[in-house]
Structures are given as structure tokens and as C-alpha cells.
mmCIF file of C-alpha atoms in Angstrom:
data_model
loop_
_atom_site.group_PDB
_atom_site.id
_atom_site.type_symbol
_atom_site.label_atom_id
_atom_site.label_comp_id
_atom_site.label_asym_id
_atom_site.label_seq_id
_atom_site.Cartn_x
_atom_site.Cartn_y
_atom_site.Cartn_z
ATOM 1 C CA MET B 269 -39.086 -40.529 -26.443
ATOM 2 C CA LEU B 270 -36.766 -39.562 -23.607
ATOM 3 C CA HIS B 271 -33.042 -39.366 -24.291
ATOM 4 C CA LEU B 272 -30.694 -39.948 -21.346
ATOM 5 C CA ASP B 273 -27.068 -39.158 -22.113
ATOM 6 C CA ALA B 274 -24.208 -40.312 -19.912
ATOM 7 C CA ASP B 275 -24.561 -37.408 -17.469
ATOM 8 C CA ALA B 276 -28.284 -38.045 -17.063
ATOM 9 C CA VAL B 277 -27.727 -41.769 -16.548
ATOM 10 C CA GLU B 278 -25.111 -41.101 -13.868
ATOM 11 C CA ARG B 279 -27.383 -38.636 -12.050
ATOM 12 C CA ALA B 280 -30.206 -41.178 -12.032
ATOM 13 C CA LEU B 281 -28.216 -44.190 -10.839
ATOM 14 C CA SER B 282 -26.621 -43.841 -7.421
ATOM 15 C CA PRO B 283 -24.545 -46.901 -6.423
ATOM 16 C CA ARG B 284 -26.640 -48.233 -3.534
ATOM 17 C CA ALA B 285 -29.932 -47.642 -5.325
ATOM 18 C CA LEU B 286 -28.696 -49.449 -8.427
ATOM 19 C CA VAL B 287 -27.462 -52.436 -6.411
ATOM 20 C CA ASP B 288 -30.914 -52.698 -4.843
ATOM 21 C CA ALA B 289 -32.623 -52.342 -8.246
ATOM 22 C CA LEU B 290 -30.601 -55.292 -9.538
ATOM 23 C CA ARG B 291 -31.395 -57.266 -6.389
ATOM 24 C CA THR B 292 -35.107 -56.713 -6.993
ATOM 25 C CA MET B 293 -34.891 -57.685 -10.668
ATOM 26 C CA PHE B 294 -33.003 -60.907 -9.894
ATOM 27 C CA ARG B 295 -35.557 -61.734 -7.221
ATOM 28 C CA GLU B 296 -38.585 -61.031 -9.449
ATOM 29 C CA GLY B 297 -37.068 -62.318 -12.685
ATOM 30 C CA ALA B 298 -37.213 -61.346 -16.353
ATOM 31 C CA GLU B 299 -36.718 -63.072 -19.676
ATOM 32 C CA ALA B 300 -33.159 -62.579 -20.873
ATOM 33 C CA PRO B 301 -32.065 -64.852 -23.746
ATOM 34 C CA LEU B 302 -28.367 -65.610 -24.045
ATOM 35 C CA ARG B 303 -26.741 -62.635 -25.717
ATOM 36 C CA HIS B 304 -25.952 -62.691 -29.423
ATOM 37 C CA HIS B 305 -22.177 -62.630 -30.099
ATOM 38 C CA HIS B 306 -20.840 -61.616 -33.489
ATOM 39 C CA THR B 307 -17.105 -61.380 -34.122
ATOM 40 C CA LEU B 308 -16.042 -58.204 -35.898
ATOM 41 C CA PRO B 309 -12.974 -57.776 -38.108
ATOM 42 C CA SER B 310 -9.959 -55.951 -36.717
ATOM 43 C CA ARG B 311 -6.400 -55.161 -37.684
ATOM 44 C CA ASP B 312 -3.894 -58.004 -37.643
ATOM 45 C CA ASP B 313 -2.131 -56.545 -34.584
ATOM 46 C CA GLU B 314 -5.343 -56.198 -32.536
ATOM 47 C CA ARG B 315 -7.755 -58.575 -30.868
ATOM 48 C CA PRO B 316 -11.074 -59.063 -32.714
ATOM 49 C CA GLY B 317 -14.036 -56.902 -31.853
ATOM 50 C CA THR B 318 -17.445 -58.193 -30.779
ATOM 51 C CA LEU B 319 -20.967 -57.012 -31.546
ATOM 52 C CA LEU B 320 -23.383 -57.807 -28.723
ATOM 53 C CA LEU B 321 -27.178 -57.779 -28.897
ATOM 54 C CA MET B 322 -28.776 -58.166 -25.480
ATOM 55 C CA PRO B 323 -32.601 -58.223 -25.251
ATOM 56 C CA ALA B 324 -34.687 -58.648 -22.103
ATOM 57 C CA TRP B 325 -38.295 -58.203 -21.106
ATOM 58 C CA GLN B 326 -40.714 -58.494 -18.202
ATOM 59 C CA ALA B 327 -44.243 -59.895 -18.211
ATOM 60 C CA ALA B 328 -46.738 -58.105 -20.470
ATOM 61 C CA GLY B 329 -48.266 -55.072 -18.828
ATOM 62 C CA GLN B 330 -46.045 -55.439 -15.768
ATOM 63 C CA GLY B 331 -42.821 -53.806 -16.773
ATOM 64 C CA TYR B 332 -40.475 -53.074 -19.617
ATOM 65 C CA VAL B 333 -38.810 -54.493 -22.680
ATOM 66 C CA GLY B 334 -35.413 -53.378 -23.903
ATOM 67 C CA VAL B 335 -32.321 -54.215 -25.862
ATOM 68 C CA LYS B 336 -28.706 -53.120 -25.679
ATOM 69 C CA VAL B 337 -26.623 -52.900 -28.810
ATOM 70 C CA ALA B 338 -22.949 -52.777 -27.870
ATOM 71 C CA THR B 339 -19.533 -53.225 -29.404
ATOM 72 C CA VAL B 340 -16.465 -54.487 -27.582
ATOM 73 C CA PHE B 341 -12.996 -53.697 -28.930
ATOM 74 C CA PRO B 342 -10.506 -54.784 -26.213
ATOM 75 C CA ASP B 343 -7.622 -52.775 -27.672
ATOM 76 C CA ASN B 344 -9.518 -49.481 -27.837
ATOM 77 C CA PRO B 345 -8.043 -48.058 -24.604
ATOM 78 C CA ALA B 346 -4.439 -48.648 -25.665
ATOM 79 C CA GLN B 347 -4.787 -47.951 -29.382
ATOM 80 C CA ARG B 348 -7.366 -45.152 -29.547
ATOM 81 C CA ASP B 349 -7.912 -43.867 -26.008
ATOM 82 C CA LEU B 350 -11.506 -45.042 -26.308
ATOM 83 C CA SER B 351 -13.618 -47.250 -24.076
ATOM 84 C CA ALA B 352 -13.432 -50.960 -24.848
ATOM 85 C CA VAL B 353 -17.228 -51.153 -24.589
ATOM 86 C CA THR B 354 -19.604 -48.690 -26.261
ATOM 87 C CA GLY B 355 -23.305 -48.926 -26.918
ATOM 88 C CA VAL B 356 -26.861 -47.648 -26.664
ATOM 89 C CA TYR B 357 -29.925 -48.961 -24.823
ATOM 90 C CA TYR B 358 -33.489 -48.873 -26.147
ATOM 91 C CA LEU B 359 -36.262 -49.080 -23.530
ATOM 92 C CA ALA B 360 -39.936 -49.680 -24.338
ATOM 93 C CA GLU B 361 -43.159 -50.239 -22.457
ATOM 94 C CA GLY B 362 -43.966 -53.851 -21.672
ATOM 95 C CA GLY B 363 -47.078 -55.201 -23.349
ATOM 96 C CA SER B 364 -47.414 -52.407 -25.905
ATOM 97 C CA GLY B 365 -43.847 -51.866 -27.093
ATOM 98 C CA ARG B 366 -44.305 -48.082 -26.899
ATOM 99 C CA PRO B 367 -40.849 -46.450 -27.086
ATOM 100 C CA LEU B 368 -39.884 -44.809 -23.804
ATOM 101 C CA ALA B 369 -36.209 -43.942 -23.785
ATOM 102 C CA LEU B 370 -32.860 -44.178 -25.483
ATOM 103 C CA LEU B 371 -29.990 -44.291 -22.993
ATOM 104 C CA ASP B 372 -26.221 -44.077 -23.166
ATOM 105 C CA GLY B 373 -25.303 -47.753 -23.128
ATOM 106 C CA THR B 374 -21.612 -47.263 -22.456
ATOM 107 C CA LEU B 375 -22.020 -45.781 -18.992
ATOM 108 C CA LEU B 376 -25.082 -47.922 -18.315
ATOM 109 C CA THR B 377 -22.938 -51.017 -18.902
ATOM 110 C CA ARG B 378 -20.189 -49.809 -16.592
ATOM 111 C CA LEU B 379 -22.609 -48.954 -13.803
ATOM 112 C CA ARG B 380 -24.662 -52.135 -13.946
ATOM 113 C CA THR B 381 -21.495 -54.262 -14.183
ATOM 114 C CA ALA B 382 -20.147 -52.595 -11.060
ATOM 115 C CA ALA B 383 -23.501 -52.939 -9.318
ATOM 116 C CA ALA B 384 -23.727 -56.683 -10.082
ATOM 117 C CA SER B 385 -20.222 -57.139 -8.711
ATOM 118 C CA ALA B 386 -21.149 -55.253 -5.551
ATOM 119 C CA LEU B 387 -24.381 -57.242 -5.228
ATOM 120 C CA GLY B 388 -22.366 -60.453 -5.310
ATOM 121 C CA ALA B 389 -20.066 -59.100 -2.613
ATOM 122 C CA ASP B 390 -23.013 -57.981 -0.506
ATOM 123 C CA LEU B 391 -24.370 -61.521 -0.618
ATOM 124 C CA LEU B 392 -21.060 -63.368 -0.191
ATOM 125 C CA ALA B 393 -18.352 -61.249 1.451
ATOM 126 C CA ARG B 394 -17.847 -61.215 5.186
ATOM 127 C CA PRO B 395 -19.965 -58.538 6.894
ATOM 128 C CA ASP B 396 -16.833 -57.218 8.617
ATOM 129 C CA ALA B 397 -14.877 -56.742 5.370
ATOM 130 C CA ARG B 398 -12.921 -53.496 5.670
ATOM 131 C CA THR B 399 -10.173 -53.666 2.985
ATOM 132 C CA LEU B 400 -10.949 -53.759 -0.737
ATOM 133 C CA LEU B 401 -8.359 -54.522 -3.403
ATOM 134 C CA MET B 402 -9.254 -53.310 -6.883
ATOM 135 C CA VAL B 403 -7.366 -55.243 -9.567
ATOM 136 C CA GLY B 404 -7.461 -53.312 -12.817
ATOM 137 C CA THR B 405 -7.215 -49.632 -13.690
ATOM 138 C CA GLY B 406 -9.498 -49.306 -16.702
ATOM 139 C CA ALA B 407 -12.740 -47.379 -17.077
ATOM 140 C CA LEU B 408 -14.596 -49.829 -14.821
ATOM 141 C CA ALA B 409 -12.311 -49.477 -11.808
ATOM 142 C CA PRO B 410 -13.674 -46.231 -10.267
ATOM 143 C CA HIS B 411 -17.258 -47.463 -10.657
ATOM 144 C CA PHE B 412 -16.413 -50.799 -9.041
ATOM 145 C CA ILE B 413 -14.845 -49.080 -6.065
ATOM 146 C CA ARG B 414 -17.824 -46.742 -5.582
ATOM 147 C CA HIS B 415 -20.350 -49.577 -5.807
ATOM 148 C CA HIS B 416 -18.439 -51.916 -3.515
ATOM 149 C CA ALA B 417 -18.126 -49.068 -1.004
ATOM 150 C CA ALA B 418 -21.917 -48.769 -1.069
ATOM 151 C CA VAL B 419 -22.370 -52.293 0.366
ATOM 152 C CA ARG B 420 -19.472 -52.492 2.855
ATOM 153 C CA PRO B 421 -17.955 -49.776 5.067
ATOM 154 C CA TYR B 422 -14.405 -50.082 3.743
ATOM 155 C CA THR B 423 -11.767 -48.149 5.606
ATOM 156 C CA ARG B 424 -9.022 -48.965 3.111
ATOM 157 C CA VAL B 425 -9.096 -49.327 -0.670
ATOM 158 C CA LEU B 426 -6.038 -50.533 -2.583
ATOM 159 C CA VAL B 427 -5.653 -50.228 -6.352
ATOM 160 C CA TRP B 428 -3.327 -52.420 -8.388
ATOM 161 C CA GLY B 429 -2.579 -52.345 -12.112
ATOM 162 C CA ARG B 430 0.276 -53.170 -14.426
ATOM 163 C CA ASP B 431 0.869 -49.439 -14.886
ATOM 164 C CA PRO B 432 1.548 -47.823 -11.469
ATOM 165 C CA ALA B 433 0.678 -44.377 -12.860
ATOM 166 C CA LYS B 434 -2.810 -45.558 -13.788
ATOM 167 C CA ALA B 435 -3.270 -47.094 -10.340
ATOM 168 C CA ARG B 436 -2.367 -43.757 -8.760
ATOM 169 C CA ALA B 437 -4.762 -41.959 -11.089
ATOM 170 C CA VAL B 438 -7.672 -44.259 -10.168
ATOM 171 C CA ALA B 439 -6.967 -43.849 -6.451
ATOM 172 C CA THR B 440 -6.845 -40.065 -6.775
ATOM 173 C CA ALA B 441 -10.004 -39.880 -8.882
ATOM 174 C CA VAL B 442 -12.189 -42.037 -6.646
ATOM 175 C CA SER B 443 -10.989 -40.853 -3.231
ATOM 176 C CA PRO B 444 -13.342 -37.805 -3.021
ATOM 177 C CA ASP B 445 -16.359 -40.062 -3.632
ATOM 178 C CA LEU B 446 -15.722 -42.282 -0.603
ATOM 179 C CA PRO B 447 -16.565 -41.582 3.055
ATOM 180 C CA ASP B 448 -14.228 -39.332 4.991
ATOM 181 C CA GLY B 449 -11.384 -41.261 6.541
ATOM 182 C CA THR B 450 -11.255 -43.949 3.855
ATOM 183 C CA VAL B 451 -7.646 -44.552 2.850
ATOM 184 C CA VAL B 452 -7.379 -44.977 -0.927
ATOM 185 C CA GLU B 453 -3.947 -45.761 -2.313
ATOM 186 C CA PRO B 454 -2.158 -47.668 -5.076
ATOM 187 C CA VAL B 455 -0.260 -50.821 -4.221
ATOM 188 C CA ALA B 456 2.827 -51.720 -6.229
ATOM 189 C CA ASP B 457 2.961 -55.402 -5.280
ATOM 190 C CA LEU B 458 -0.143 -57.433 -6.121
ATOM 191 C CA ALA B 459 0.781 -60.169 -3.641
ATOM 192 C CA GLU B 460 1.028 -57.559 -0.906
ATOM 193 C CA GLY B 461 -2.446 -56.302 -1.738
ATOM 194 C CA ILE B 462 -3.924 -59.811 -1.800
ATOM 195 C CA ALA B 463 -2.379 -60.557 1.587
ATOM 196 C CA VAL B 464 -4.296 -57.775 3.354
ATOM 197 C CA ALA B 465 -7.529 -57.596 1.338
ATOM 198 C CA ASP B 466 -10.872 -58.867 2.569
ATOM 199 C CA VAL B 467 -12.459 -58.464 -0.874
ATOM 200 C CA ILE B 468 -10.563 -58.693 -4.178
ATOM 201 C CA SER B 469 -12.431 -57.299 -7.162
ATOM 202 C CA CYS B 470 -11.056 -57.863 -10.674
ATOM 203 C CA ALA B 471 -12.014 -55.883 -13.768
ATOM 204 C CA THR B 472 -9.333 -56.640 -16.343
ATOM 205 C CA SER B 473 -9.217 -57.845 -19.928
ATOM 206 C CA SER B 474 -6.435 -60.316 -19.201
ATOM 207 C CA SER B 475 -6.033 -63.503 -21.210
ATOM 208 C CA ALA B 476 -3.860 -65.079 -18.485
ATOM 209 C CA PRO B 477 -4.602 -65.516 -14.754
ATOM 210 C CA VAL B 478 -3.799 -62.427 -12.706
ATOM 211 C CA VAL B 479 -4.753 -63.457 -9.155
ATOM 212 C CA PRO B 480 -3.010 -66.701 -8.060
ATOM 213 C CA GLY B 481 -5.290 -69.002 -6.135
ATOM 214 C CA ALA B 482 -2.432 -70.105 -3.901
ATOM 215 C CA LEU B 483 -2.268 -66.589 -2.422
ATOM 216 C CA LEU B 484 -5.883 -66.494 -1.301
ATOM 217 C CA ARG B 485 -6.422 -66.723 2.428
ATOM 218 C CA PRO B 486 -9.397 -67.974 4.469
ATOM 219 C CA GLY B 487 -12.304 -65.558 4.678
ATOM 220 C CA GLN B 488 -11.600 -63.676 1.463
ATOM 221 C CA HIS B 489 -14.084 -62.949 -1.292
ATOM 222 C CA LEU B 490 -12.778 -62.982 -4.867
ATOM 223 C CA ASP B 491 -14.903 -61.154 -7.422
ATOM 224 C CA MET B 492 -14.175 -61.391 -11.160
ATOM 225 C CA ALA B 493 -16.027 -59.383 -13.761
ATOM 226 C CA GLY B 494 -13.526 -58.601 -16.504
ATOM 227 C CA GLY B 495 -13.354 -61.794 -18.550
ATOM 228 C CA PHE B 496 -16.306 -62.364 -20.857
ATOM 229 C CA THR B 497 -14.944 -64.852 -23.420
ATOM 230 C CA PRO B 498 -13.457 -68.370 -23.097
ATOM 231 C CA LEU B 499 -10.024 -66.916 -23.928
ATOM 232 C CA MET B 500 -9.942 -64.562 -20.923
ATOM 233 C CA ARG B 501 -8.763 -65.455 -17.403
ATOM 234 C CA GLU B 502 -8.451 -63.438 -14.193
ATOM 235 C CA THR B 503 -7.583 -66.277 -11.829
ATOM 236 C CA ASP B 504 -6.346 -69.867 -12.033
ATOM 237 C CA ASP B 505 -7.780 -73.317 -11.421
ATOM 238 C CA GLU B 506 -6.383 -73.367 -7.885
ATOM 239 C CA ALA B 507 -8.616 -70.473 -6.871
ATOM 240 C CA MET B 508 -11.649 -72.252 -8.260
ATOM 241 C CA ARG B 509 -10.725 -75.427 -6.359
ATOM 242 C CA ARG B 510 -10.184 -73.601 -3.066
ATOM 243 C CA GLY B 511 -13.277 -71.414 -3.114
ATOM 244 C CA ARG B 512 -17.020 -71.908 -3.083
ATOM 245 C CA VAL B 513 -17.933 -70.706 -6.560
ATOM 246 C CA PHE B 514 -20.987 -68.628 -7.443
ATOM 247 C CA VAL B 515 -21.999 -67.029 -10.746
ATOM 248 C CA ASP B 516 -24.312 -64.240 -11.851
ATOM 249 C CA THR B 517 -26.087 -66.522 -14.347
ATOM 250 C CA ASP B 518 -25.529 -69.873 -16.041
ATOM 251 C CA GLY B 519 -24.081 -67.965 -18.983
ATOM 252 C CA ALA B 520 -20.831 -67.731 -17.040
ATOM 253 C CA LEU B 521 -20.372 -71.490 -17.391
ATOM 254 C CA VAL B 522 -19.985 -71.258 -21.161
ATOM 255 C CA GLU B 523 -18.805 -67.706 -21.788
ATOM 256 C CA CYS B 524 -15.699 -67.162 -19.666
ATOM 257 C CA GLY B 525 -12.332 -68.862 -19.382
ATOM 258 C CA ASP B 526 -12.339 -68.672 -15.590
ATOM 259 C CA LEU B 527 -15.016 -71.369 -15.606
ATOM 260 C CA VAL B 528 -14.710 -72.980 -19.038
ATOM 261 C CA ASP B 529 -11.054 -73.943 -18.504
ATOM 262 C CA PRO B 530 -11.292 -75.516 -15.011
ATOM 263 C CA LEU B 531 -14.505 -77.314 -15.983
ATOM 264 C CA LYS B 532 -12.809 -78.727 -19.070
ATOM 265 C CA ALA B 533 -9.711 -79.703 -17.092
ATOM 266 C CA GLY B 534 -11.749 -81.394 -14.375
ATOM 267 C CA ALA B 535 -10.468 -79.039 -11.664
ATOM 268 C CA ILE B 536 -14.106 -78.413 -10.785
ATOM 269 C CA THR B 537 -17.432 -79.835 -11.948
ATOM 270 C CA ARG B 538 -20.776 -78.181 -12.547
ATOM 271 C CA ALA B 539 -21.852 -79.566 -9.174
ATOM 272 C CA ASP B 540 -19.253 -77.293 -7.572
ATOM 273 C CA ILE B 541 -21.149 -74.196 -8.723
ATOM 274 C CA GLN B 542 -23.010 -73.239 -5.576
ATOM 275 C CA GLY B 543 -25.635 -70.923 -7.030
ATOM 276 C CA ASP B 544 -26.411 -67.834 -9.078
ATOM 277 C CA LEU B 545 -27.791 -64.384 -8.332
ATOM 278 C CA PHE B 546 -31.368 -65.529 -8.918
ATOM 279 C CA GLN B 547 -31.039 -68.195 -6.233
ATOM 280 C CA LEU B 548 -29.064 -66.012 -3.846
ATOM 281 C CA CYS B 549 -31.449 -63.057 -4.096
ATOM 282 C CA ARG B 550 -34.466 -65.332 -3.618
ATOM 283 C CA GLY B 551 -32.910 -67.123 -0.651
ATOM 284 C CA GLU B 552 -33.002 -70.430 -2.497
ATOM 285 C CA ARG B 553 -29.284 -71.088 -1.980
ATOM 286 C CA PRO B 554 -27.132 -70.178 1.011
ATOM 287 C CA GLY B 555 -24.292 -67.759 0.488
ATOM 288 C CA ARG B 556 -21.179 -67.683 2.644
ATOM 289 C CA GLY B 557 -21.018 -70.721 4.877
ATOM 290 C CA GLY B 558 -18.697 -69.335 7.554
ATOM 291 C CA PRO B 559 -16.092 -66.675 8.323
ATOM 292 C CA GLU B 560 -13.139 -68.782 7.129
ATOM 293 C CA GLU B 561 -14.629 -69.759 3.797
ATOM 294 C CA ILE B 562 -13.211 -68.428 0.539
ATOM 295 C CA THR B 563 -15.996 -67.305 -1.783
ATOM 296 C CA VAL B 564 -15.549 -66.773 -5.521
ATOM 297 C CA PHE B 565 -18.029 -64.848 -7.652
ATOM 298 C CA LYS B 566 -17.784 -64.785 -11.429
ATOM 299 C CA SER B 567 -20.019 -62.521 -13.496
ATOM 300 C CA VAL B 568 -20.217 -62.101 -17.266
ATOM 301 C CA GLY B 569 -23.202 -59.781 -17.323
ATOM 302 C CA THR B 570 -26.746 -60.367 -18.452
ATOM 303 C CA ALA B 571 -29.390 -58.368 -20.286
ATOM 304 C CA LEU B 572 -31.498 -58.540 -17.124
ATOM 305 C CA GLU B 573 -29.011 -56.192 -15.451
ATOM 306 C CA ASP B 574 -29.197 -53.733 -18.340
ATOM 307 C CA LEU B 575 -32.986 -53.791 -18.216
ATOM 308 C CA ALA B 576 -33.017 -53.212 -14.459
ATOM 309 C CA ALA B 577 -30.607 -50.293 -14.744
ATOM 310 C CA ALA B 578 -32.345 -48.712 -17.744
ATOM 311 C CA ALA B 579 -35.812 -49.018 -16.204
ATOM 312 C CA PHE B 580 -34.645 -47.563 -12.906
ATOM 313 C CA ALA B 581 -32.855 -44.688 -14.650
ATOM 314 C CA TYR B 582 -35.998 -43.940 -16.670
ATOM 315 C CA GLU B 583 -38.180 -43.980 -13.565
ATOM 316 C CA ARG B 584 -35.819 -41.736 -11.657
ATOM 317 C CA ALA B 585 -35.537 -39.300 -14.576
ATOM 318 C CA THR B 586 -39.325 -39.089 -15.005
ATOM 319 C CA GLY B 587 -40.151 -38.949 -11.301
ATOM 320 C CA ILE B 588 -41.864 -42.348 -11.196
ATOM 321 C CA ALA B 589 -39.370 -43.675 -8.653
#
């Protein structure tokens, strides 16, 4: 059985190729039951941890079957200088179940999360988007910037976080990976960044709205990928009212506060959800309706994305792809 550590996974999964691998998987489909959530005990001064089990499989004899086992401890970065999300991915042959590979699930999760975010932007953001605002400075931020830059020719990338030093560090780290001439810089004032951004991408673990809907302007695309429980919010109800809302999967409607709260409050209804990545990638639902429209994309992740990333990494590592 092949073992792909983090370095091997990163070598196998270039941003554009991974975005396209996810696009293909959403178009072709796979079985991906709603993930299993199990709350884990934690210290009294920390948020609870979560154990996630995420299986997915393709049709027998036509693909792969796999499962990710991951833990999420939101306070790891601050308390232990560890990633909030860690895990492993087991990949097997479809139809037979023959073990094929064990992959680093921590980096795999970061890369596929960034790729799904970029796929949403590729389908919904204005084609002439040139300024990206990255909200959040955690481990996901550099990957999000690289993947978004693979689907739009950004000339300016702004990074905002509560800690200005971390924002500077992210900007410095990612700058060499972007095309020559791309300006990458921290922004101290979030409102200032929102005012000039064409695409706003959020990857935070916030429990309170970070991006005010009132500050959004016509033509912007708001992407949110950080919140994955009903107690987490990255924007407010006003943003959901003003924008045309899309999701990665229906799981977002029950798993994240950015949708659970406004649905419960009546700010939006389920009929206001314009489509998911399956429908968008298959051309079953239209994306952006015009240049002045505000689009909102909320993703919580799905085992289908893990399967697509793991299968593609395996094929690249073995020379199949």
C-alpha cells in the first residue's frame, strides 16, 4: 500500500489541477453520506473537539472508495501551536476494496478545502475579478490564496486578520508563489479591504460575524469556508439577504451558523438557496446572473472532495494521471 506524506501530497496536487479534479467529481457524482460528528472532551477553558468520519465511494469497478478520519480542536493553534484539523485518509479500489494508499489527511483537507472555495469562485465570481481579500491568517490562508489565484488573474491580494503580524507573515509567505507583478500585502482595516475587493474569501473559526453584509458592494463574491458548526459565523444575516446564496452541498444548510441562523430567523428561506456545486458543475443551475449581482458561496466540506483529492493524488503519484 502506497504511503503519501504531506510533502508527497503537495507535490501531487497543484492548485489548478485539483480544482479541475473536484469539478469533475462534482459533475460525475459519488456517494458521500453526511459526515459522522462526535464531540470530544476538552479542558474547561477550551472549545470542545470533534471527531469526524467521512466516507465516500464511486460506482463498483469504476473508481475508488475511501474514508477520512479527522479530529478538529479549534484551540490547537493558540494553545499548542498545532493545526486545528489533523487526520489521515484511507483510499481503496472500488468494487474490490483492495487497499491502495494511506495519505496525510491534514494537508489533504487544507488543499481540497481551498480548491472547493476556488471552484465556487470560478463558477460565481466576475470574470474580471482582479483583487482578492483573504480574511483569516490560519493554516488555510496561504492555500486559499494560491488556489483562488489559479482561477482568476489577480493583480492584488490583501490579507486581513485580527493579528497584523500574522497577516504580514501570510502575505510574505505566499507572495513568491503568485505570478510576477502580483501585489500581496496585509490590510489593517477590514472595511478598507472589503471596499476594494472583488472576491472576499473567509477561512476563520469565528463564532461571531466577521464580514458585515452592509459593507458588501454590487458585483462582489463572498466566499465562506471557515465555519463548520451551527455555532460559527463569518458573516451576518444582511449579507445572506443581499446576495444570491450558493452552497457546496445541502449539508451546509444544517451544519453551519451562516445558514442555520438566518434560516431560523426567517431572513432567508430554503428557496433562496440558488444551487450547489453538483448543479453548478453540471450546468443545471445558472451561476452569476449579472455583473452587479452579489454572490455568496458557503462551503462546509464533503467527503466527495476528499475522495477526489485522494484519488487524484494517488493517480499522479503512481503515474496513472
